[in-house]
Short mmCIF file of C-alpha atoms and ligand atoms in Angstrom, two decimals:
data_model
loop_
_atom_site.label_atom_id
_atom_site.label_comp_id
_atom_site.label_asym_id
_atom_site.label_seq_id
_atom_site.Cartn_x
_atom_site.Cartn_y
_atom_site.Cartn_z
CA MET W 831 -11.74 -3.88 -13.08
CA ALA W 832 -11.64 -0.92 -10.74
CA THR W 833 -12.24 2.41 -12.45
CA ALA W 834 -13.79 5.68 -11.35
CA LEU W 835 -17.13 4.13 -12.31
CA LYS W 836 -16.73 0.61 -11.07
CA ASN W 837 -14.96 -0.89 -8.12
CA LEU W 838 -15.48 -3.60 -5.56
CA ASN W 839 -16.47 -1.13 -2.85
CA GLU W 840 -19.96 -1.68 -4.19
CA TYR W 841 -19.71 -5.44 -4.12
CA ASN W 842 -22.66 -7.79 -4.17
CA LYS W 843 -22.96 -9.01 -0.60
CA ASP W 844 -25.53 -11.69 -1.58
CA ARG W 845 -22.66 -13.80 -2.80
CA PHE W 846 -20.86 -13.78 0.52
CA THR W 847 -20.55 -16.87 2.65
CA ASP W 848 -20.82 -16.85 6.44
CA ILE W 849 -17.35 -15.88 7.67
CA SER W 850 -18.07 -15.94 11.38
CA GLY W 851 -15.84 -19.00 11.79
CA LYS W 852 -13.20 -18.00 9.27
CA THR W 853 -9.68 -16.83 10.00
CA PHE W 854 -7.88 -14.13 8.04
CA GLY W 855 -4.24 -13.17 7.76
CA ILE W 856 -3.43 -9.65 6.62
CA VAL W 857 0.07 -8.64 5.57
CA VAL W 858 0.75 -4.92 5.27
CA ALA W 859 3.81 -3.10 3.94
CA GLU W 860 5.31 -0.32 6.07
CA TRP W 861 6.38 1.82 3.10
CA HIS W 862 3.88 4.69 2.75
CA GLU W 863 2.42 3.49 6.01
CA GLU W 864 0.11 6.49 6.33
CA ILE W 865 -1.66 5.03 3.29
CA THR W 866 -1.24 1.31 3.95
CA GLY W 867 -2.70 1.92 7.43
CA VAL W 868 -5.90 3.18 5.82
CA LEU W 869 -6.00 0.17 3.50
CA CYS W 870 -5.58 -2.11 6.50
CA GLN W 871 -8.32 -0.38 8.48
CA GLY W 872 -10.64 -0.73 5.50
CA ALA W 873 -9.88 -4.44 5.21
CA VAL W 874 -10.33 -5.12 8.93
CA ASP W 875 -13.58 -3.11 9.11
CA THR W 876 -14.96 -5.01 6.12
CA LEU W 877 -14.19 -8.40 7.66
CA LEU W 878 -15.76 -7.33 10.97
CA GLN W 879 -18.83 -5.91 9.22
CA HIS W 880 -19.36 -9.26 7.55
CA GLY W 881 -19.15 -11.25 10.77
CA ALA W 882 -15.51 -12.18 11.22
CA ALA W 883 -14.40 -12.28 14.85
CA LYS W 884 -11.74 -9.78 15.89
CA GLU W 885 -9.59 -12.56 17.35
CA ASN W 886 -9.65 -14.34 13.98
CA ILE W 887 -7.99 -11.47 12.12
CA PHE W 888 -4.18 -11.49 12.26
CA VAL W 889 -2.37 -8.39 11.02
CA ASN W 890 1.37 -8.55 10.32
CA THR W 891 3.65 -5.96 8.81
CA VAL W 892 6.63 -6.28 6.47
CA PRO W 893 9.19 -3.55 5.64
CA GLY W 894 8.19 -2.94 2.02
CA SER W 895 5.96 -4.34 -0.68
CA PHE W 896 8.68 -6.59 -2.03
CA GLU W 897 8.47 -8.53 1.25
CA LEU W 898 4.70 -9.03 0.95
CA THR W 899 5.10 -12.35 -0.85
CA LEU W 900 7.08 -14.00 1.92
CA GLY W 901 4.76 -12.49 4.51
CA ALA W 902 1.80 -13.94 2.60
CA GLN W 903 3.50 -17.32 2.51
CA PHE W 904 4.17 -17.30 6.27
CA LEU W 905 0.45 -16.72 6.78
CA ALA W 906 -0.90 -19.03 4.08
CA GLN W 907 1.14 -21.97 5.31
CA GLN W 908 -0.65 -21.85 8.66
CA GLU W 909 -3.46 -24.36 8.52
CA GLU W 910 -5.84 -22.29 10.62
CA ILE W 911 -5.70 -19.32 8.22
CA ASP W 912 -8.47 -19.49 5.61
CA ALA W 913 -7.56 -16.48 3.48
CA VAL W 914 -4.78 -13.94 3.17
CA ILE W 915 -5.03 -10.25 2.26
CA VAL W 916 -1.96 -8.48 0.91
CA LEU W 917 -1.77 -4.68 1.22
CA GLY W 918 0.85 -2.25 -0.01
CA VAL W 919 1.46 0.95 -1.95
CA VAL W 920 4.09 1.26 -4.68
CA ILE W 921 4.50 4.67 -6.26
CA LYS W 922 6.41 5.24 -9.49
CA GLY W 923 9.69 7.12 -9.11
CA ASP W 924 12.70 7.92 -11.25
CA THR W 925 13.69 4.30 -11.59
CA LYS W 926 11.94 1.09 -12.60
CA HIS W 927 11.69 -0.21 -9.04
CA ASP W 928 7.91 -0.13 -9.22
CA ASP W 929 7.79 -2.52 -12.18
CA TYR W 930 10.03 -5.03 -10.50
CA ILE W 931 8.25 -4.88 -7.17
CA ASN W 932 4.75 -4.98 -8.64
CA HIS W 933 5.44 -7.92 -10.91
CA ALA W 934 7.25 -9.81 -8.17
CA VAL W 935 4.32 -9.37 -5.79
CA ALA W 936 1.67 -10.25 -8.39
CA GLN W 937 3.51 -13.42 -9.40
CA GLY W 938 4.65 -14.25 -5.89
CA ILE W 939 1.25 -14.13 -4.25
CA THR W 940 -0.37 -15.97 -7.15
CA HIS W 941 2.14 -18.72 -6.52
CA VAL W 942 1.38 -18.71 -2.78
CA SER W 943 -2.34 -18.89 -3.50
CA MET W 944 -1.87 -21.86 -5.83
CA LYS W 945 0.58 -23.63 -3.52
CA TYR W 946 -1.65 -23.45 -0.46
CA ASN W 947 -4.95 -23.53 -2.34
CA LYS W 948 -6.23 -20.49 -0.45
CA PRO W 949 -7.45 -17.06 -1.49
CA VAL W 950 -4.68 -14.47 -1.41
CA SER W 951 -6.11 -11.05 -2.30
CA PHE W 952 -4.05 -8.51 -4.23
CA GLY W 953 -4.43 -5.20 -2.40
CA LEU W 954 -1.33 -3.60 -3.85
CA VAL W 955 -1.99 -0.03 -4.95
CA THR W 956 0.34 0.74 -7.86
CA THR W 957 0.19 4.35 -8.94
CA ASN W 958 2.11 7.09 -10.73
CA THR W 959 1.63 9.65 -7.95
CA LEU W 960 1.02 9.95 -4.23
CA GLU W 961 -2.28 11.67 -4.95
CA GLN W 962 -3.51 8.70 -6.98
CA ALA W 963 -2.62 6.42 -4.09
CA LEU W 964 -4.50 8.62 -1.61
CA ASP W 965 -7.52 8.55 -3.94
CA ARG W 966 -7.55 4.77 -3.55
CA ALA W 967 -7.15 4.72 0.24
CA GLY W 968 -10.39 6.28 1.40
CA GLY W 969 -10.49 8.93 -1.32
CA LYS W 970 -12.52 9.40 -4.48
CA HIS W 971 -11.75 5.91 -5.77
CA GLY W 972 -12.77 4.15 -2.58
CA ASN W 973 -10.51 1.99 -0.47
CA LYS W 974 -8.60 -0.87 -2.06
CA GLY W 975 -8.26 -2.49 1.36
CA VAL W 976 -12.04 -2.86 1.46
CA GLU W 977 -11.97 -4.36 -2.02
CA ALA W 978 -9.22 -6.80 -1.17
CA ALA W 979 -11.16 -8.01 1.89
CA ALA W 980 -14.34 -8.30 -0.20
CA ALA W 981 -12.48 -10.39 -2.77
CA ALA W 982 -11.16 -12.71 -0.04
CA ILE W 983 -14.66 -13.20 1.40
CA ARG W 984 -16.06 -13.76 -2.07
CA MET W 985 -13.46 -16.42 -2.83
CA LEU W 986 -14.24 -18.22 0.42
CA SER W 987 -17.80 -18.49 -0.94
CA PHE W 988 -16.61 -20.10 -4.18
N1 LIG B 144 8.28 -0.44 -1.10
C1 LIG B 144 6.97 -0.09 -1.15
O1 LIG B 144 6.15 -0.73 -0.50
N2 LIG B 144 6.57 0.99 -1.90
C2 LIG B 144 7.42 1.73 -2.65
O2 LIG B 144 6.98 2.69 -3.30
C3 LIG B 144 8.79 1.37 -2.62
N3 LIG B 144 9.69 2.08 -3.35
C4 LIG B 144 10.99 1.67 -3.40
C5 LIG B 144 11.90 2.33 -4.23
C6 LIG B 144 13.20 1.87 -4.34
C7 LIG B 144 14.15 2.56 -5.25
C8 LIG B 144 13.62 0.76 -3.57
C9 LIG B 144 15.04 0.21 -3.67
C10 LIG B 144 12.74 0.12 -2.72
C11 LIG B 144 11.42 0.57 -2.62
N4 LIG B 144 10.51 -0.07 -1.78
C12 LIG B 144 9.19 0.27 -1.82
C13 LIG B 144 10.96 -1.08 -0.79
C14 LIG B 144 10.93 -2.53 -1.32
O3 LIG B 144 9.59 -2.98 -1.41
C15 LIG B 144 11.71 -3.45 -0.35
O4 LIG B 144 11.19 -3.32 0.95
C16 LIG B 144 13.19 -3.12 -0.30
O5 LIG B 144 13.73 -3.11 -1.59
C17 LIG B 144 13.95 -4.17 0.55
O6 LIG B 144 13.79 -5.48 0.02
#
């Protein structure tokens, strides 16, 4: 579990497989894009640092986090894609939209992962405030895009 004391930014790289021949699909929500852009950069940098080829990383955007599931499915159904990384930011507001979106994405991408038997990483930042989201996109709680990429690599080593 990611807390102030523990998160996957300090992952154990010994457990990583060689990803030089692996292909990754990243789906990023455009809502709060100043934050999702940082998550995406963190994910891409992590894949590159661990040997993925630039031409094997496919980044696609969707309008909002609710659309992440279908975006993940479009990617996962492609045979050449080995793992999918889902990135978005949902911030609590006056209504319960966040609950509905977050649950839909969590269940939706789990389903995609099971259906296509591929890792689909959950990089959805779900916070009460904008500040908490910024803290998790290159701030004091690391970068959840990095963590999502690390989880995808780790699962390819399973
Ligand atoms: N999408 C996000 O990615 N993050 C949000 O914080 C977010 N807040 C929303 C708040 C409301 C009230 C609504 C209706 C939508 C919100 N969306 C958000 C967009 C949603 O994920 C989706 O793109 C739209 O509902 C269109 O299907």
